[in-house]
C-alpha positions as MATLAB code, in Angstrom:
seq = 'MDNLWIWLVAAVVVIAAVVGIAFGVRASRSKSEPVEAPAEEPQVEAPKEAEPQAAAPAIETPEPVAGRLVRLRSRLARSNNALGKGLLALLASDKLDDDVWDEVEETLLGADVGMADTTAVVERLRERVKVLGTRDPEELRRLLKAELTAVLRPELDRSVATAPPSGEGPAVILMVGVNGSGKTTTCGRVARVLIAEGKTVLMGAADTFRAAAAEQLETWGSRVGAKVVRRGEGADPASVAFDAVKAGTEEGADVVLVDTAGRLQNKAGLMDELGKVKRVIEKQGPVAETLLVLDATTGQNGLQQAKVFGEVCDVTGIVLTKLDGSAKGGIVIAVQRQLGVPVKLVGLGEGPDDLAPFEVGAFVDAIVDGAES';
ca = [
     -90.735 -122.373  -15.012;
     -92.795 -119.609  -16.382;
     -92.116 -117.552  -13.279;
     -88.355 -118.021  -13.727;
     -88.463 -116.550  -17.219;
     -90.507 -113.672  -15.971;
     -87.906 -112.864  -13.287;
     -85.003 -113.119  -15.751;
     -86.702 -110.734  -18.160;
     -87.419 -108.303  -15.341;
     -83.794 -108.431  -14.169;
     -82.500 -107.724  -17.671;
     -84.846 -104.701  -17.981;
     -83.713 -103.298  -14.627;
     -79.997 -103.708  -15.495;
     -80.540 -102.011  -18.879;
     -82.335  -99.117  -17.216;
     -79.554  -98.624  -14.663;
     -76.853  -98.669  -17.359;
     -78.844  -96.224  -19.471;
     -79.260  -93.807  -16.559;
     -75.511  -93.965  -15.765;
     -74.503  -93.150  -19.357;
     -77.053  -90.313  -19.458;
     -75.642  -88.661  -16.332;
     -72.087  -88.954  -17.677;
     -73.133  -87.410  -21.003;
     -74.924  -84.524  -19.343;
     -71.896  -83.802  -17.185;
     -69.585  -83.802  -20.184;
     -71.851  -81.306  -21.975;
     -72.082  -78.912  -19.011;
     -68.333  -78.756  -18.339;
     -66.646  -76.093  -20.519;
     -63.923  -77.177  -22.815;
     -60.813  -75.108  -22.255;
     -59.321  -73.638  -25.393;
     -55.635  -74.252  -25.872;
     -53.560  -71.423  -24.422;
     -52.530  -68.885  -27.047;
     -48.955  -67.854  -27.378;
     -48.305  -64.421  -25.824;
     -48.391  -61.557  -28.323;
     -45.206  -59.506  -28.389;
     -45.984  -55.895  -29.282;
     -43.610  -54.098  -31.561;
     -41.935  -51.181  -29.762;
     -43.771  -47.894  -30.360;
     -41.892  -45.183  -32.124;
     -41.174  -42.243  -29.870;
     -43.452  -39.319  -30.608;
     -41.497  -36.404  -32.016;
     -41.056  -33.673  -29.422;
     -41.944  -30.112  -30.266;
     -38.881  -28.311  -31.497;
     -37.540  -25.665  -29.168;
     -38.132  -22.134  -30.477;
     -35.217  -20.886  -32.522;
     -33.096  -18.306  -30.759;
     -32.964  -15.077  -32.719;
     -29.821  -13.057  -33.242;
     -30.597   -9.370  -32.663;
     -29.416   -6.933  -35.291;
     -26.154   -5.110  -34.582;
     -26.627   -1.970  -32.526;
     -24.115    0.190  -34.378;
     -25.791    2.377  -36.968;
     -29.384    1.585  -36.019;
     -30.306    5.249  -35.682;
     -28.757    6.025  -39.060;
     -30.573    3.047  -40.608;
     -33.854    4.328  -39.220;
     -33.137    7.915  -40.150;
     -35.930    8.102  -42.717;
     -38.511    7.272  -40.052;
     -37.034    9.821  -37.705;
     -36.974   12.428  -40.455;
     -40.674   11.885  -41.161;
     -41.599   12.370  -37.525;
     -39.630   15.633  -37.311;
     -40.217   16.905  -40.834;
     -42.420   19.799  -39.792;
     -39.803   21.081  -37.374;
     -36.864   21.113  -39.769;
     -38.856   22.219  -42.786;
     -40.539   25.022  -40.847;
     -37.322   26.379  -39.420;
     -35.446   26.337  -42.715;
     -38.340   27.994  -44.517;
     -38.460   30.775  -41.958;
     -34.709   31.327  -41.988;
     -34.800   31.529  -45.776;
     -37.339   34.377  -45.686;
     -36.491   37.515  -47.657;
     -36.628   39.563  -44.503;
     -35.620   38.244  -41.066;
     -37.586   40.670  -38.940;
     -39.174   40.281  -35.517;
     -42.251   38.626  -36.968;
     -40.141   35.908  -38.605;
     -38.218   35.250  -35.386;
     -41.507   35.030  -33.516;
     -42.580   32.358  -35.959;
     -39.304   30.493  -35.447;
     -40.052   30.554  -31.729;
     -43.606   29.299  -32.263;
     -42.317   26.476  -34.465;
     -39.940   25.294  -31.753;
     -42.610   25.522  -29.073;
     -45.015   23.608  -31.305;
     -42.400   20.853  -31.577;
     -42.408   20.422  -27.757;
     -38.953   21.918  -27.322;
     -40.089   23.851  -24.249;
     -39.953   27.532  -23.423;
     -36.504   27.719  -21.829;
     -34.680   25.924  -24.617;
     -36.714   27.648  -27.327;
     -35.749   31.047  -25.987;
     -32.084   30.049  -25.771;
     -31.986   28.639  -29.314;
     -33.752   31.616  -30.891;
     -31.582   34.190  -29.127;
     -28.317   32.486  -30.080;
     -29.406   31.794  -33.636;
     -30.648   35.342  -34.118;
     -27.408   36.799  -32.794;
     -25.198   34.604  -34.969;
     -27.186   35.336  -38.122;
     -26.937   39.056  -37.372;
     -23.203   38.992  -36.637;
     -22.339   36.881  -39.647;
     -24.768   38.741  -41.886;
     -25.392   35.560  -43.811;
     -28.436   34.552  -45.839;
     -26.819   31.612  -47.579;
     -29.084   28.534  -47.212;
     -26.190   26.181  -46.495;
     -24.745   28.523  -43.897;
     -28.158   28.865  -42.229;
     -28.488   25.090  -42.219;
     -25.099   24.776  -40.541;
     -26.011   27.366  -37.902;
     -29.316   25.644  -37.173;
     -27.580   22.284  -36.756;
     -25.016   23.817  -34.418;
     -27.684   25.370  -32.159;
     -29.798   22.232  -31.983;
     -26.705   20.142  -31.271;
     -25.642   22.460  -28.462;
     -29.020   22.388  -26.737;
     -29.031   18.569  -26.904;
     -25.783   18.526  -24.881;
     -23.688   16.017  -26.849;
     -21.174   15.858  -23.987;
     -23.563   13.786  -21.846;
     -22.739   10.099  -21.400;
     -25.469    8.180  -23.224;
     -24.113    4.669  -22.771;
     -26.262    2.204  -20.823;
     -24.462    0.996  -17.694;
     -23.581   -2.680  -18.066;
     -20.958   -2.938  -15.325;
     -21.888   -3.298  -11.643;
     -20.909   -0.241   -9.558;
     -19.455   -2.515   -6.881;
     -17.392   -4.447   -9.401;
     -19.107   -7.729   -8.481;
     -22.213   -9.517   -9.683;
     -24.494   -8.421  -12.503;
     -25.295   -4.814  -13.393;
     -28.897   -4.219  -12.302;
     -31.029   -1.949  -14.490;
     -34.430   -0.796  -13.224;
     -37.033   -0.087  -15.901;
     -39.610    2.434  -14.661;
     -42.451    4.306  -16.317;
     -46.212    4.694  -16.535;
     -48.256    1.738  -17.791;
     -49.052    2.286  -21.452;
     -45.723    3.891  -22.276;
     -44.417    0.619  -23.724;
     -42.295   -0.149  -20.661;
     -42.438   -3.977  -20.731;
     -41.935   -4.071  -24.503;
     -39.023   -1.673  -24.114;
     -37.534   -3.922  -21.430;
     -37.531   -6.778  -23.955;
     -35.995   -4.545  -26.605;
     -33.291   -3.329  -24.229;
     -32.443   -6.980  -23.616;
     -31.995   -7.396  -27.365;
     -29.739   -4.327  -27.523;
     -27.543   -5.689  -24.734;
     -27.441   -9.207  -26.187;
     -26.463   -7.729  -29.567;
     -23.528   -6.164  -27.721;
     -22.457   -9.588  -26.433;
     -23.947   -9.369  -22.916;
     -25.790  -12.157  -21.104;
     -29.119  -10.927  -19.761;
     -31.657  -12.109  -17.190;
     -34.996  -10.351  -16.686;
     -37.190  -10.014  -13.604;
     -40.960   -9.633  -14.087;
     -41.601   -7.367  -11.092;
     -44.684   -5.784  -12.661;
     -47.014   -8.206  -10.876;
     -50.096   -5.998  -11.081;
     -50.664   -6.562  -14.799;
     -51.631  -10.136  -15.625;
     -50.037  -10.042  -19.087;
     -46.762   -8.380  -18.095;
     -44.885  -11.550  -17.086;
     -46.102  -13.514  -20.124;
     -45.125  -10.635  -22.380;
     -41.649  -10.511  -20.871;
     -41.218  -14.291  -21.195;
     -42.086  -14.074  -24.879;
     -39.367  -11.474  -25.396;
     -36.892  -13.535  -23.381;
     -37.576  -16.799  -25.217;
     -36.778  -15.165  -28.552;
     -33.222  -14.311  -27.537;
     -32.526  -16.962  -24.895;
     -32.830  -14.656  -21.880;
     -34.200  -16.266  -18.716;
     -37.125  -14.568  -16.944;
     -37.756  -14.787  -13.204;
     -41.442  -14.405  -12.366;
     -44.122  -15.186   -9.801;
     -47.900  -15.223   -9.806;
     -50.087  -12.192  -10.334;
     -50.240   -9.999   -7.244;
     -46.930  -11.233   -5.818;
     -44.672   -8.804   -3.972;
     -42.687   -6.917   -6.674;
     -39.702   -6.443   -4.365;
     -39.387  -10.179   -3.735;
     -39.480  -10.877   -7.479;
     -36.755   -8.287   -8.026;
     -34.674   -9.833   -5.229;
     -35.034  -13.326   -6.718;
     -34.086  -12.037  -10.172;
     -30.871  -10.420   -8.930;
     -30.036  -13.516   -6.898;
     -30.578  -15.761   -9.935;
     -28.511  -13.420  -12.103;
     -25.673  -13.583   -9.594;
     -25.790  -17.378   -9.352;
     -25.893  -17.832  -13.119;
     -23.191  -15.268  -13.853;
     -25.357  -12.955  -15.948;
     -23.820   -9.669  -17.051;
     -27.034   -7.673  -16.673;
     -30.322   -8.109  -14.793;
     -33.230   -6.060  -16.166;
     -36.053   -5.508  -13.663;
     -39.421   -4.493  -15.131;
     -41.418   -2.597  -12.493;
     -45.080   -1.650  -12.191;
     -46.132    1.672  -13.654;
     -49.187    2.629  -11.666;
     -49.343    6.373  -11.065;
     -52.409    6.869   -8.874;
     -50.466    8.953   -6.416;
     -46.858    9.901   -5.913;
     -46.703    8.563   -2.342;
     -47.775    5.053   -3.357;
     -45.377    5.018   -6.282;
     -42.528    6.224   -4.104;
     -43.179    3.527   -1.501;
     -43.312    0.759   -4.095;
     -40.271    1.740   -6.147;
     -38.341    2.636   -3.019;
     -38.975   -0.820   -1.572;
     -37.929   -2.535   -4.804;
     -34.698   -0.584   -4.901;
     -33.903   -1.149   -1.206;
     -34.452   -4.889   -1.507;
     -32.271   -5.109   -4.629;
     -29.481   -3.142   -2.962;
     -29.208   -5.751   -0.216;
     -27.281   -7.661   -2.892;
     -25.587   -4.696   -4.567;
     -26.224   -1.174   -5.892;
     -28.469   -0.476   -8.878;
     -26.341    0.415  -11.902;
     -28.978    2.255  -13.931;
     -32.589    3.440  -13.704;
     -34.124    3.963  -17.132;
     -37.343    5.956  -17.406;
     -39.539    4.919  -20.351;
     -41.631    7.747  -21.828;
     -44.099    7.753  -24.702;
     -42.830   10.511  -27.009;
     -46.310   11.141  -28.399;
     -47.584   12.437  -25.029;
     -45.521   15.606  -25.466;
     -45.677   18.046  -22.580;
     -47.973   15.713  -20.614;
     -45.193   13.172  -20.626;
     -42.920   15.734  -19.037;
     -45.166   15.848  -15.977;
     -44.859   12.079  -15.642;
     -41.099   12.389  -16.036;
     -40.978   14.958  -13.276;
     -42.832   12.676  -10.833;
     -40.548    9.728  -11.528;
     -37.527   11.988  -11.248;
     -38.637   12.910   -7.738;
     -39.404    9.302   -6.781;
     -36.267    7.517   -7.932;
     -32.793    8.352   -9.139;
     -33.396    8.309  -12.893;
     -30.121    8.036  -14.799;
     -31.360    7.772  -18.372;
     -34.437    8.150  -20.567;
     -35.893    5.847  -23.219;
     -38.258    7.627  -25.613;
     -40.668    5.277  -27.372;
     -42.867    5.900  -30.437;
     -40.653    8.649  -31.806;
     -41.487    7.541  -35.351;
     -45.178    8.404  -35.281;
     -46.812   11.711  -34.485;
     -44.170   12.562  -31.879;
     -42.489   15.934  -32.161;
     -38.717   15.841  -32.027;
     -38.425   18.674  -29.558;
     -39.541   16.381  -26.736;
     -35.999   14.981  -26.681;
     -34.651   18.426  -25.778;
     -37.399   19.205  -23.269;
     -37.232   15.954  -21.308;
     -33.477   16.232  -20.915;
     -33.827   19.685  -19.418;
     -36.728   18.593  -17.203;
     -34.791   15.749  -15.572;
     -31.221   16.796  -16.185;
     -30.381   13.322  -17.486;
     -29.686   12.191  -21.057;
     -31.940   10.444  -23.523;
     -30.080    7.168  -24.035;
     -32.358    5.113  -26.275;
     -35.148    5.917  -28.727;
     -37.860    3.699  -30.190;
     -38.390    4.304  -33.888;
     -40.824    1.577  -34.926;
     -42.720   -1.574  -34.015;
     -40.018   -4.098  -34.914;
     -38.082   -5.965  -32.205;
     -34.848   -4.209  -33.152;
     -36.335   -0.744  -33.641;
     -34.740    0.537  -30.451;
     -31.574    2.509  -31.073;
     -28.942    4.240  -28.968;
     -29.580    7.958  -29.202;
     -26.939    9.788  -31.215;
     -27.129   13.581  -31.209;
     -25.483   14.027  -34.605;
     -27.728   11.528  -36.390;
     -30.799   13.000  -34.703;
     -30.003   16.587  -35.744;
     -29.167   15.475  -39.284;
     -32.549   13.732  -39.492;
     -34.353   16.873  -38.332;
     -32.562   19.359  -40.568;
     -31.473   17.357  -43.613;
     -34.653   15.280  -43.511;
     -36.650   18.442  -44.021;
     -35.899   18.247  -47.754;
     -37.278   14.723  -48.133;
];
């Protein structure tokens, strides 16, 4: 009997132990298994506001071309004041003897007029004063204006060609000149002159030897809405010129301005380069105009540059820059005689619209009448 109770107690202990172990395993499993969090509802992002785009640069409207030279007359008068004032003072001398006429000649030569034109002006002026026997200041002023006007050859056509010689496609204008003369800047200013006259303009950056030339031209073009065709630095200038004319033809531009390199190490190299550019352009049509850009402050040295370019390419017109500074007005007369082509445009300041069509009458008035200012 006692043994039976012992076995019953032992069985109860064993059963309790087994049950306890089972519950312990289940509890440990429930603790080790992660409890999944309830799925969150998807977040719907509010649409982002579009970032404002940079505003396109405003297109400028160039100032009207008519009357620019008259408007800038005071600047022109300052640059030529010594010439006009000196001549009038000499002509007003009490005695017009040989010494006075020698001084008149020296004044003209000092103003970069050049020997040939100086001699012609002095001889004619001296003869007319002698024949008329006048000493009246107003009459002397009139005679001086007449002689300066005559030597500037007002009969020359000073308009910039904006019609293609063939009658089809855009008029192509080559811009040539020594680096440092303001050639690329002048190209941008010529574009403004033409746009002010109602023309559509495209520019070709064929000066690929100067890293900044193409960027400079693009800046000028962006201000007036003129497209610029360019390639990388060192690209073939002729191919850039060809692409520019082709683009101008396809887009119906009135004028294509081609800015060329201005290296002047030797005449042969310059001739080869410019000759190639012109030949490649003329596969699509003849060049309408070749404008030579000269720095007016270089005086007689600039005439030597003009002579080289005149021998290299068919220059049809001259653009004189920096005529408002220390330039001497006589350079206008001398460069025309040197090349036999007219000065068509003059730069009279640093502003974008300080390029004016050259007008003989306004120029002479600024020289002579400006002498009193």
